[in-house]
Amino acid sequence: MKYSIRTSLDLYRASREVIPGGVNSPVRSFQSVGKSPIYISHAKGCQVFDVEGKAYIDYLGSWGPMILGHANNEVVQVLMEQVKLGTSYGLPTGAECELAEAVRELFPSVEMLRLVNSGTEATMTALRLARGATGRDRIIKFAGCYHGHVDSLLVEAGSGAATFGVPNSPGVPERLANLTEVARFNDLRSVERIFEEFPNEVAALIVEPVAGNMGVAPPAPGFLEGLKALCAENGALLIFDEVMTGFRVSRGGAQEKYGVKPDLTTLGKILGGGLPVGAVGGRRDLMEQLAPSGPIYQAGTLSGNPMATAAGLKTLQMLRVSGIYETLENLGAELETGLNERAAKAGVPCRINRVGSMLTAFFTDQEVVDFDTAKTSDTEAFGRFFGAMLNGGVLIPPSQFEAWFISGAHADMHIRKTLEAAERAFREV
Ligand code: KE4
């Protein structure tokens, strides 16, 4: 490979000449933590290796997909077999039906499923479907939630949009953005007020049932149930964006964990086993309105392609039979406890929010329950912590407003090493 022997900094300088910001997704740039990005040569298990040969215990997990760890042998095996049979046909395959059936078994609210190529495509399709099915135009989202770079959803968005201070991106027509109403996560009254202000106008409410893109913020008791009731009372559809939480917080995602069924669900990340996949699914009467069975158009050249479908199927099969969720919960609890102890010992204000194997260490002394409280975090302190952890051989997401992910390839020894690095890093904050 032409660049296989250069340093991360060399590659960053070369990349910035031909790729905006030198990266193909903004959060990878390390800009928000005041560093230049590391460039990765390969990954295996719970580790990634940069082009200079340095190893890192990885809590990025490719922003969520790698729940089994990198280059899982069984996933690699099915991909090696599939690639010899062709990578994309542009015509349907049995594997796509198998994958849809596998999702339906884990997500009973998903009576039908349409595969796409990213979480953004999934949420974009869900919005169009909701608007087409209800004949209404308005959407409700929550400040700090991120649902991909869909025009209508880049309004007070989280993740990279928040990290780079563009929660309302230029390029989104004001007339369109004005159809998106923004509520406060964990605040049902803020949702009620919107429904009262716009009776019979709201097509759908979209929510990350466990927020991950403001950093992790669990739903308050009764919040998700309240959203479902408010949507039903007002003729609006409830969309759970489970791109991050699907197959992560439980086999059946947040809707299984909290026992609340949405009308539509969007999925991605883990569903592709590390290859590009998204999906939108839900009630049959809604999904059948998508072309070609209905008039609402949606399409994709590589949707359901054999490689992504093979990786996704193998991943779901392995998640179904393993005891991985208990292991992930135990490792998550160990990491959470250890981080809290070390922050306290160093006298650093730090609040850990965790749901299973997704967590965030907020550098604030306030309980984080929504975007406003998440934004009380000291992002400069987070940046110093990030840099010290990286120097200690631990890669956490390069932004305060993201989730850390633990995989099935992590073990006690990795948690111990992480906590050793954290002990030093908290002292540098
Ligand atoms: P993608 O289009 O990036 O596949 O998915 C968009 C998306 C939708 N919904 C939720 C809940 C998501 O978390 C995401 C994407 N997550 C970010 C990280 N928090 C992806 C990382 C990136 O933007 O590079």
Short mmCIF file of C-alpha atoms and ligand atoms in Angstrom, two decimals:
data_model
loop_
_atom_site.label_atom_id
_atom_site.label_comp_id
_atom_site.label_asym_id
_atom_site.label_seq_id
_atom_site.Cartn_x
_atom_site.Cartn_y
_atom_site.Cartn_z
CA MET A 1 0.00 0.00 0.00
CA LYS A 2 1.41 3.39 -0.99
CA TYR A 3 1.18 4.94 2.51
CA SER A 4 1.72 1.89 4.66
CA ILE A 5 5.06 3.03 6.09
CA ARG A 6 4.41 6.70 7.00
CA THR A 7 3.59 8.26 10.40
CA SER A 8 0.08 9.33 11.40
CA LEU A 9 1.17 12.95 11.09
CA ASP A 10 2.53 12.37 7.57
CA LEU A 11 -0.75 10.73 6.59
CA TYR A 12 -2.77 13.50 8.19
CA ARG A 13 -0.85 16.15 6.21
CA ALA A 14 -1.29 14.20 2.96
CA SER A 15 -4.96 13.43 3.63
CA ARG A 16 -5.89 17.04 4.32
CA GLU A 17 -4.83 17.85 0.76
CA VAL A 18 -7.45 15.53 -0.71
CA ILE A 19 -10.06 14.88 2.02
CA PRO A 20 -11.89 17.66 3.93
CA GLY A 21 -10.20 17.84 7.32
CA GLY A 22 -8.21 14.74 6.36
CA VAL A 23 -11.02 12.42 7.48
CA ASN A 24 -14.17 10.89 6.06
CA SER A 25 -16.22 11.62 9.15
CA PRO A 26 -15.65 14.71 11.33
CA VAL A 27 -15.49 13.03 14.75
CA ARG A 28 -12.41 11.08 13.60
CA SER A 29 -10.35 14.27 13.34
CA PHE A 30 -9.47 14.57 17.06
CA GLN A 31 -9.98 18.35 16.57
CA SER A 32 -12.22 18.57 19.64
CA VAL A 33 -9.45 17.14 21.84
CA GLY A 34 -6.76 19.39 20.34
CA LYS A 35 -4.75 16.63 18.65
CA SER A 36 -4.12 15.29 15.16
CA PRO A 37 -5.69 11.89 14.50
CA ILE A 38 -3.95 8.54 14.71
CA TYR A 39 -4.16 6.51 11.52
CA ILE A 40 -4.95 2.84 11.94
CA SER A 41 -3.16 -0.01 10.19
CA HIS A 42 -5.18 -2.94 11.57
CA ALA A 43 -7.23 -4.24 14.49
CA LYS A 44 -7.84 -7.54 16.27
CA GLY A 45 -10.03 -8.36 19.26
CA CYS A 46 -10.26 -5.38 21.59
CA GLN A 47 -7.15 -3.71 20.18
CA VAL A 48 -6.39 -1.32 17.33
CA PHE A 49 -2.87 -0.70 16.03
CA ASP A 50 -1.77 2.60 14.53
CA VAL A 51 0.52 2.93 11.51
CA GLU A 52 3.46 3.41 13.85
CA GLY A 53 2.83 0.05 15.47
CA LYS A 54 1.41 1.32 18.75
CA ALA A 55 -1.38 -0.81 20.28
CA TYR A 56 -4.45 0.63 22.00
CA ILE A 57 -7.19 -1.01 24.04
CA ASP A 58 -10.16 0.13 21.98
CA TYR A 59 -13.35 1.61 23.48
CA LEU A 60 -14.36 3.24 20.20
CA GLY A 61 -15.33 -0.06 18.62
CA SER A 62 -15.82 1.77 15.32
CA TRP A 63 -18.45 3.92 17.15
CA GLY A 64 -20.45 0.85 18.15
CA PRO A 65 -20.51 -1.93 15.52
CA MET A 66 -17.65 -4.06 16.87
CA ILE A 67 -19.49 -5.71 19.78
CA LEU A 68 -17.71 -9.02 19.06
CA GLY A 69 -14.33 -7.32 18.77
CA HIS A 70 -12.31 -6.60 15.64
CA ALA A 71 -11.69 -9.25 12.96
CA ASN A 72 -13.74 -11.86 14.78
CA ASN A 73 -12.63 -15.21 13.34
CA GLU A 74 -16.15 -16.46 12.53
CA VAL A 75 -17.16 -13.19 10.88
CA VAL A 76 -13.93 -13.16 8.87
CA GLN A 77 -14.58 -16.74 7.78
CA VAL A 78 -18.05 -16.02 6.36
CA LEU A 79 -16.74 -12.93 4.57
CA MET A 80 -13.87 -14.88 3.02
CA GLU A 81 -16.36 -17.45 1.75
CA GLN A 82 -18.80 -14.83 0.44
CA VAL A 83 -16.27 -12.67 -1.37
CA LYS A 84 -15.49 -15.61 -3.68
CA LEU A 85 -19.19 -15.84 -4.56
CA GLY A 86 -19.45 -12.18 -5.50
CA THR A 87 -19.91 -9.01 -3.48
CA SER A 88 -23.00 -7.39 -5.01
CA TYR A 89 -25.63 -8.63 -7.45
CA GLY A 90 -28.23 -5.87 -7.53
CA LEU A 91 -30.88 -8.57 -7.23
CA PRO A 92 -32.42 -10.14 -4.11
CA THR A 93 -30.79 -12.96 -2.15
CA GLY A 94 -32.09 -15.40 0.45
CA ALA A 95 -29.66 -14.02 3.03
CA GLU A 96 -31.55 -10.71 3.09
CA CYS A 97 -34.73 -12.55 4.03
CA GLU A 98 -32.83 -14.50 6.69
CA LEU A 99 -31.44 -11.30 8.18
CA ALA A 100 -34.86 -9.63 8.25
CA GLU A 101 -36.32 -12.71 9.97
CA ALA A 102 -33.46 -12.71 12.50
CA VAL A 103 -34.15 -9.07 13.34
CA ARG A 104 -37.90 -9.73 13.65
CA GLU A 105 -37.23 -12.50 16.17
CA LEU A 106 -35.21 -10.13 18.35
CA PHE A 107 -37.40 -7.05 17.76
CA PRO A 108 -41.07 -8.20 17.73
CA SER A 109 -42.21 -4.63 16.92
CA VAL A 110 -40.35 -4.99 13.61
CA GLU A 111 -42.91 -6.89 11.55
CA MET A 112 -41.14 -5.91 8.33
CA LEU A 113 -37.66 -4.52 7.61
CA ARG A 114 -35.95 -2.60 4.80
CA LEU A 115 -32.16 -2.79 4.64
CA VAL A 116 -30.19 0.32 3.67
CA ASN A 117 -26.50 1.28 3.85
CA SER A 118 -26.17 3.51 6.91
CA GLY A 119 -27.96 4.74 10.00
CA THR A 120 -28.50 8.06 8.25
CA GLU A 121 -30.32 6.38 5.39
CA ALA A 122 -32.40 4.49 7.93
CA THR A 123 -33.56 7.59 9.81
CA MET A 124 -34.05 9.53 6.58
CA THR A 125 -36.32 6.74 5.33
CA ALA A 126 -38.17 6.54 8.65
CA LEU A 127 -38.97 10.25 8.49
CA ARG A 128 -40.20 10.07 4.90
CA LEU A 129 -42.30 7.02 5.74
CA ALA A 130 -43.81 8.70 8.81
CA ARG A 131 -44.62 11.88 6.87
CA GLY A 132 -46.03 9.94 3.93
CA ALA A 133 -48.12 7.61 6.10
CA THR A 134 -49.59 10.37 8.30
CA GLY A 135 -49.82 13.16 5.73
CA ARG A 136 -48.19 15.43 8.32
CA ASP A 137 -44.90 17.36 8.08
CA ARG A 138 -43.64 18.20 11.58
CA ILE A 139 -41.09 16.09 13.44
CA ILE A 140 -40.11 16.16 17.13
CA LYS A 141 -36.54 15.33 18.14
CA PHE A 142 -34.51 15.95 21.29
CA ALA A 143 -31.67 18.39 21.82
CA GLY A 144 -28.38 16.48 21.85
CA CYS A 145 -29.73 13.42 20.10
CA TYR A 146 -28.04 12.60 16.81
CA HIS A 147 -29.72 10.57 14.10
CA GLY A 148 -27.23 10.89 11.23
CA HIS A 149 -26.77 13.84 8.91
CA VAL A 150 -30.36 13.99 7.64
CA ASP A 151 -31.34 17.60 6.86
CA SER A 152 -34.42 17.52 9.08
CA LEU A 153 -32.46 16.05 11.98
CA LEU A 154 -29.39 18.31 11.93
CA VAL A 155 -31.26 20.56 14.35
CA GLU A 156 -29.66 20.85 17.80
CA ALA A 157 -27.96 17.55 17.00
CA GLY A 158 -25.46 15.74 19.16
CA SER A 159 -22.33 13.69 18.38
CA GLY A 160 -20.03 15.41 15.90
CA ALA A 161 -22.52 18.22 15.26
CA ALA A 162 -22.34 19.17 18.94
CA THR A 163 -18.60 18.52 19.16
CA PHE A 164 -17.89 20.99 16.38
CA GLY A 165 -20.45 23.54 17.54
CA VAL A 166 -22.72 23.12 14.50
CA PRO A 167 -25.78 21.47 16.04
CA ASN A 168 -27.71 23.45 13.41
CA SER A 169 -25.73 22.91 10.22
CA PRO A 170 -25.47 25.50 7.44
CA GLY A 171 -26.99 24.15 4.23
CA VAL A 172 -30.21 23.00 5.85
CA PRO A 173 -33.02 25.22 4.46
CA GLU A 174 -34.62 27.21 7.28
CA ARG A 175 -38.06 26.33 5.94
CA LEU A 176 -37.21 22.65 6.42
CA ALA A 177 -35.51 23.08 9.81
CA ASN A 178 -38.61 24.95 10.99
CA LEU A 179 -40.59 21.73 10.62
CA THR A 180 -38.41 20.12 13.28
CA GLU A 181 -39.41 20.86 16.86
CA VAL A 182 -36.84 20.24 19.60
CA ALA A 183 -37.74 18.91 23.04
CA ARG A 184 -35.60 18.19 26.10
CA PHE A 185 -34.58 14.59 26.73
CA ASN A 186 -36.21 13.13 29.86
CA ASP A 187 -38.72 16.01 29.96
CA LEU A 188 -42.21 14.84 28.95
CA ARG A 189 -43.70 18.29 29.57
CA SER A 190 -41.44 19.75 26.86
CA VAL A 191 -42.98 17.22 24.44
CA GLU A 192 -46.55 17.92 25.59
CA ARG A 193 -46.04 21.64 24.92
CA ILE A 194 -45.08 20.94 21.30
CA PHE A 195 -48.10 18.73 20.72
CA GLU A 196 -50.30 21.45 22.28
CA GLU A 197 -48.73 24.13 20.03
CA PHE A 198 -49.07 22.04 16.85
CA PRO A 199 -52.20 19.90 17.19
CA ASN A 200 -52.57 17.29 14.43
CA GLU A 201 -49.38 18.49 12.72
CA VAL A 202 -46.72 16.12 14.11
CA ALA A 203 -45.93 13.12 11.90
CA ALA A 204 -43.46 11.50 14.28
CA LEU A 205 -41.24 11.81 17.31
CA ILE A 206 -37.76 10.32 16.94
CA VAL A 207 -35.64 9.50 19.98
CA GLU A 208 -32.52 7.60 20.95
CA PRO A 209 -34.21 5.48 23.66
CA VAL A 210 -30.91 5.53 25.50
CA ALA A 211 -29.18 8.72 24.43
CA GLY A 212 -25.61 8.04 23.28
CA ASN A 213 -24.78 11.11 21.21
CA MET A 214 -24.81 13.68 24.00
CA GLY A 215 -22.75 11.13 25.79
CA VAL A 216 -24.77 8.36 27.48
CA ALA A 217 -28.01 9.45 29.17
CA PRO A 218 -30.44 6.71 30.21
CA PRO A 219 -34.20 7.32 29.94
CA ALA A 220 -35.75 8.39 33.25
CA PRO A 221 -38.34 5.93 34.64
CA GLY A 222 -41.58 6.40 32.70
CA PHE A 223 -40.03 8.62 30.02
CA LEU A 224 -40.28 6.16 27.14
CA GLU A 225 -43.75 5.01 28.22
CA GLY A 226 -44.79 8.66 28.36
CA LEU A 227 -43.51 9.30 24.84
CA LYS A 228 -45.50 6.35 23.54
CA ALA A 229 -48.68 7.59 25.23
CA LEU A 230 -48.23 11.17 23.98
CA CYS A 231 -47.63 9.97 20.41
CA ALA A 232 -50.71 7.72 20.52
CA GLU A 233 -52.87 10.52 21.94
CA ASN A 234 -51.75 12.90 19.20
CA GLY A 235 -51.77 10.59 16.18
CA ALA A 236 -47.99 10.79 15.79
CA LEU A 237 -45.68 7.83 15.16
CA LEU A 238 -43.01 6.90 17.72
CA ILE A 239 -39.62 6.18 16.13
CA PHE A 240 -36.90 4.54 18.25
CA ASP A 241 -33.54 5.27 16.71
CA GLU A 242 -31.71 2.12 17.85
CA VAL A 243 -28.79 2.48 15.48
CA MET A 244 -26.54 2.56 18.56
CA THR A 245 -28.65 0.73 21.18
CA GLY A 246 -29.88 -2.07 18.92
CA PHE A 247 -28.22 -5.38 19.84
CA ARG A 248 -26.05 -3.28 22.22
CA VAL A 249 -28.04 -2.71 25.43
CA SER A 250 -29.71 -6.09 24.96
CA ARG A 251 -30.30 -8.58 22.12
CA GLY A 252 -33.58 -6.78 21.42
CA GLY A 253 -32.21 -3.30 22.03
CA ALA A 254 -33.70 -0.64 24.29
CA GLN A 255 -37.26 -1.61 23.39
CA GLU A 256 -36.65 -5.06 24.92
CA LYS A 257 -34.74 -3.66 27.91
CA TYR A 258 -37.40 -1.06 28.80
CA GLY A 259 -40.46 -2.90 27.45
CA VAL A 260 -41.71 -0.09 25.19
CA LYS A 261 -42.58 -0.86 21.56
CA PRO A 262 -42.27 1.95 18.99
CA ASP A 263 -44.14 2.15 15.68
CA LEU A 264 -40.87 2.30 13.72
CA THR A 265 -37.30 1.36 14.60
CA THR A 266 -34.06 2.32 12.90
CA LEU A 267 -31.02 0.08 13.17
CA GLY A 268 -27.41 0.04 11.98
CA LYS A 269 -23.88 -0.41 13.36
CA ILE A 270 -23.93 -3.90 15.00
CA LEU A 271 -26.49 -5.08 12.41
CA GLY A 272 -23.74 -4.93 9.78
CA GLY A 273 -21.08 -6.67 11.86
CA GLY A 274 -18.63 -3.94 10.84
CA LEU A 275 -19.80 -3.54 7.24
CA PRO A 276 -22.05 -0.70 6.01
CA VAL A 277 -25.64 -1.49 6.97
CA GLY A 278 -28.69 0.38 8.19
CA ALA A 279 -32.31 -0.68 8.46
CA VAL A 280 -35.77 0.70 9.09
CA GLY A 281 -38.51 -1.59 10.36
CA GLY A 282 -41.81 -1.64 12.16
CA ARG A 283 -45.55 -2.08 11.79
CA ARG A 284 -46.58 -3.95 8.65
CA ASP A 285 -49.26 -1.40 7.74
CA LEU A 286 -46.58 1.28 7.69
CA MET A 287 -43.72 -0.65 6.07
CA GLU A 288 -45.91 -1.86 3.19
CA GLN A 289 -46.28 1.77 2.15
CA LEU A 290 -42.64 1.71 1.01
CA ALA A 291 -42.02 1.14 -2.71
CA PRO A 292 -42.58 -1.14 -4.49
CA SER A 293 -45.44 -2.38 -2.30
CA GLY A 294 -46.52 1.20 -1.66
CA PRO A 295 -45.98 4.72 -3.02
CA ILE A 296 -43.34 6.05 -0.63
CA TYR A 297 -40.07 5.82 -2.52
CA GLN A 298 -36.79 4.53 -1.11
CA ALA A 299 -33.94 2.66 -2.83
CA GLY A 300 -30.24 1.74 -2.70
CA THR A 301 -27.72 0.12 -5.05
CA LEU A 302 -25.94 -1.80 -2.33
CA SER A 303 -28.81 -2.23 0.10
CA GLY A 304 -28.72 -5.76 1.55
CA ASN A 305 -25.51 -6.61 -0.31
CA PRO A 306 -24.20 -10.14 0.27
CA MET A 307 -21.06 -9.10 2.15
CA ALA A 308 -22.81 -6.88 4.71
CA THR A 309 -25.65 -9.36 5.05
CA ALA A 310 -23.26 -12.23 5.68
CA ALA A 311 -21.36 -10.29 8.36
CA GLY A 312 -24.59 -9.14 9.97
CA LEU A 313 -26.17 -12.59 10.01
CA LYS A 314 -23.11 -14.19 11.58
CA THR A 315 -22.90 -11.41 14.17
CA LEU A 316 -26.55 -11.78 15.20
CA GLN A 317 -26.23 -15.56 15.30
CA MET A 318 -23.24 -15.26 17.66
CA LEU A 319 -25.02 -12.71 19.85
CA ARG A 320 -28.05 -14.99 20.17
CA VAL A 321 -26.19 -18.02 21.45
CA SER A 322 -23.56 -16.43 23.63
CA GLY A 323 -23.64 -15.23 27.23
CA ILE A 324 -22.02 -12.05 26.01
CA TYR A 325 -24.52 -9.62 27.58
CA GLU A 326 -23.83 -10.83 31.10
CA THR A 327 -20.09 -10.55 30.46
CA LEU A 328 -20.50 -7.05 29.01
CA GLU A 329 -22.56 -5.99 32.03
CA ASN A 330 -19.91 -7.27 34.45
CA LEU A 331 -17.03 -5.62 32.59
CA GLY A 332 -19.02 -2.40 32.30
CA ALA A 333 -19.75 -2.35 36.01
CA GLU A 334 -16.07 -3.02 36.80
CA LEU A 335 -14.94 -0.18 34.55
CA GLU A 336 -17.57 2.23 35.90
CA THR A 337 -16.67 1.52 39.52
CA GLY A 338 -12.95 1.77 38.84
CA LEU A 339 -13.25 5.07 36.98
CA ASN A 340 -15.40 6.58 39.72
CA GLU A 341 -12.89 5.53 42.39
CA ARG A 342 -9.91 6.94 40.51
CA ALA A 343 -11.61 10.23 39.65
CA ALA A 344 -12.58 10.70 43.29
CA LYS A 345 -9.04 9.85 44.43
CA ALA A 346 -7.65 12.49 42.06
CA GLY A 347 -10.30 15.00 43.13
CA VAL A 348 -11.61 15.30 39.54
CA PRO A 349 -15.35 16.07 39.10
CA CYS A 350 -16.58 13.13 37.03
CA ARG A 351 -20.01 11.58 36.46
CA ILE A 352 -20.24 8.16 34.79
CA ASN A 353 -23.47 7.25 32.96
CA ARG A 354 -23.67 3.64 31.83
CA VAL A 355 -26.16 1.25 30.27
CA GLY A 356 -24.59 -2.18 29.88
CA SER A 357 -21.52 -1.90 27.67
CA MET A 358 -22.01 1.73 26.62
CA LEU A 359 -20.85 4.46 28.98
CA THR A 360 -19.59 8.04 29.17
CA ALA A 361 -17.36 9.75 31.75
CA PHE A 362 -18.66 13.33 31.95
CA PHE A 363 -16.20 15.83 33.43
CA THR A 364 -18.81 17.59 35.55
CA ASP A 365 -20.14 17.35 39.09
CA GLN A 366 -23.74 17.52 37.86
CA GLU A 367 -25.91 14.51 37.17
CA VAL A 368 -26.24 14.28 33.36
CA VAL A 369 -29.85 13.68 32.32
CA ASP A 370 -30.10 15.76 29.13
CA PHE A 371 -28.05 17.87 26.71
CA ASP A 372 -27.99 20.97 28.95
CA THR A 373 -26.50 19.02 31.86
CA ALA A 374 -24.13 17.19 29.49
CA LYS A 375 -22.87 20.58 28.32
CA THR A 376 -21.81 21.51 31.86
CA SER A 377 -18.88 19.15 31.26
CA ASP A 378 -15.37 20.60 31.12
CA THR A 379 -14.43 19.63 27.55
CA GLU A 380 -10.89 20.96 28.06
CA ALA A 381 -10.42 18.58 30.98
CA PHE A 382 -11.88 15.79 28.86
CA GLY A 383 -9.34 16.62 26.13
CA ARG A 384 -6.45 16.33 28.58
CA PHE A 385 -7.86 13.05 29.89
CA PHE A 386 -8.24 11.73 26.34
CA GLY A 387 -4.61 12.58 25.49
CA ALA A 388 -3.28 10.97 28.66
CA MET A 389 -5.32 7.82 28.07
CA LEU A 390 -4.04 7.65 24.48
CA ASN A 391 -0.47 7.96 25.75
CA GLY A 392 -1.32 5.17 28.17
CA GLY A 393 -2.38 2.89 25.31
CA VAL A 394 -6.15 3.31 25.72
CA LEU A 395 -8.36 4.70 22.93
CA ILE A 396 -11.62 6.28 24.08
CA PRO A 397 -13.90 8.31 21.76
CA PRO A 398 -12.23 11.67 20.93
CA SER A 399 -15.18 13.73 22.17
CA GLN A 400 -16.96 14.34 25.46
CA PHE A 401 -20.31 13.84 23.72
CA GLU A 402 -19.88 10.22 22.68
CA ALA A 403 -20.23 6.74 24.17
CA TRP A 404 -17.47 4.32 25.05
CA PHE A 405 -18.12 0.71 23.97
CA ILE A 406 -16.93 -2.54 25.54
CA SER A 407 -16.78 -5.63 23.32
CA GLY A 408 -16.90 -9.37 23.89
CA ALA A 409 -13.15 -9.37 23.16
CA HIS A 410 -12.42 -7.24 26.24
CA ALA A 411 -11.44 -9.18 29.38
CA ASP A 412 -10.65 -8.36 33.01
CA MET A 413 -6.99 -7.79 32.16
CA HIS A 414 -7.94 -5.06 29.69
CA ILE A 415 -10.17 -3.36 32.24
CA ARG A 416 -7.32 -3.47 34.75
CA LYS A 417 -4.89 -1.93 32.26
CA THR A 418 -7.48 0.71 31.38
CA LEU A 419 -7.91 1.64 35.04
CA GLU A 420 -4.13 1.86 35.52
CA ALA A 421 -3.99 4.31 32.60
CA ALA A 422 -7.00 6.19 34.00
CA GLU A 423 -5.32 6.56 37.41
CA ARG A 424 -2.45 8.39 35.72
CA ALA A 425 -4.72 10.28 33.33
CA PHE A 426 -7.00 11.69 36.05
CA ARG A 427 -3.89 13.13 37.70
CA GLU A 428 -3.14 15.03 34.47
CA VAL A 429 -6.61 16.49 34.16
P1 KE4 B 1 -24.43 6.50 10.29
O1 KE4 B 1 -25.05 7.24 9.13
O2 KE4 B 1 -23.20 7.20 10.81
O3 KE4 B 1 -24.21 5.02 9.98
O4 KE4 B 1 -25.50 6.47 11.49
C1 KE4 B 1 -26.02 7.69 11.94
C2 KE4 B 1 -26.54 7.50 13.36
C3 KE4 B 1 -27.91 7.39 13.55
N1 KE4 B 1 -28.42 7.21 14.79
C4 KE4 B 1 -27.62 7.11 15.88
C5 KE4 B 1 -28.23 6.89 17.22
C6 KE4 B 1 -26.20 7.21 15.73
O5 KE4 B 1 -25.41 7.11 16.82
C7 KE4 B 1 -25.65 7.41 14.45
C8 KE4 B 1 -24.17 7.56 14.22
N2 KE4 B 1 -23.36 7.65 15.39
C9 KE4 B 1 -22.10 8.38 15.24
C10 KE4 B 1 -21.31 8.33 16.56
N3 KE4 B 1 -22.07 8.67 17.69
C11 KE4 B 1 -21.29 7.84 14.12
C12 KE4 B 1 -19.84 8.30 14.10
C13 KE4 B 1 -19.58 9.26 12.98
O6 KE4 B 1 -20.41 10.17 12.75
O7 KE4 B 1 -18.52 9.10 12.34
#
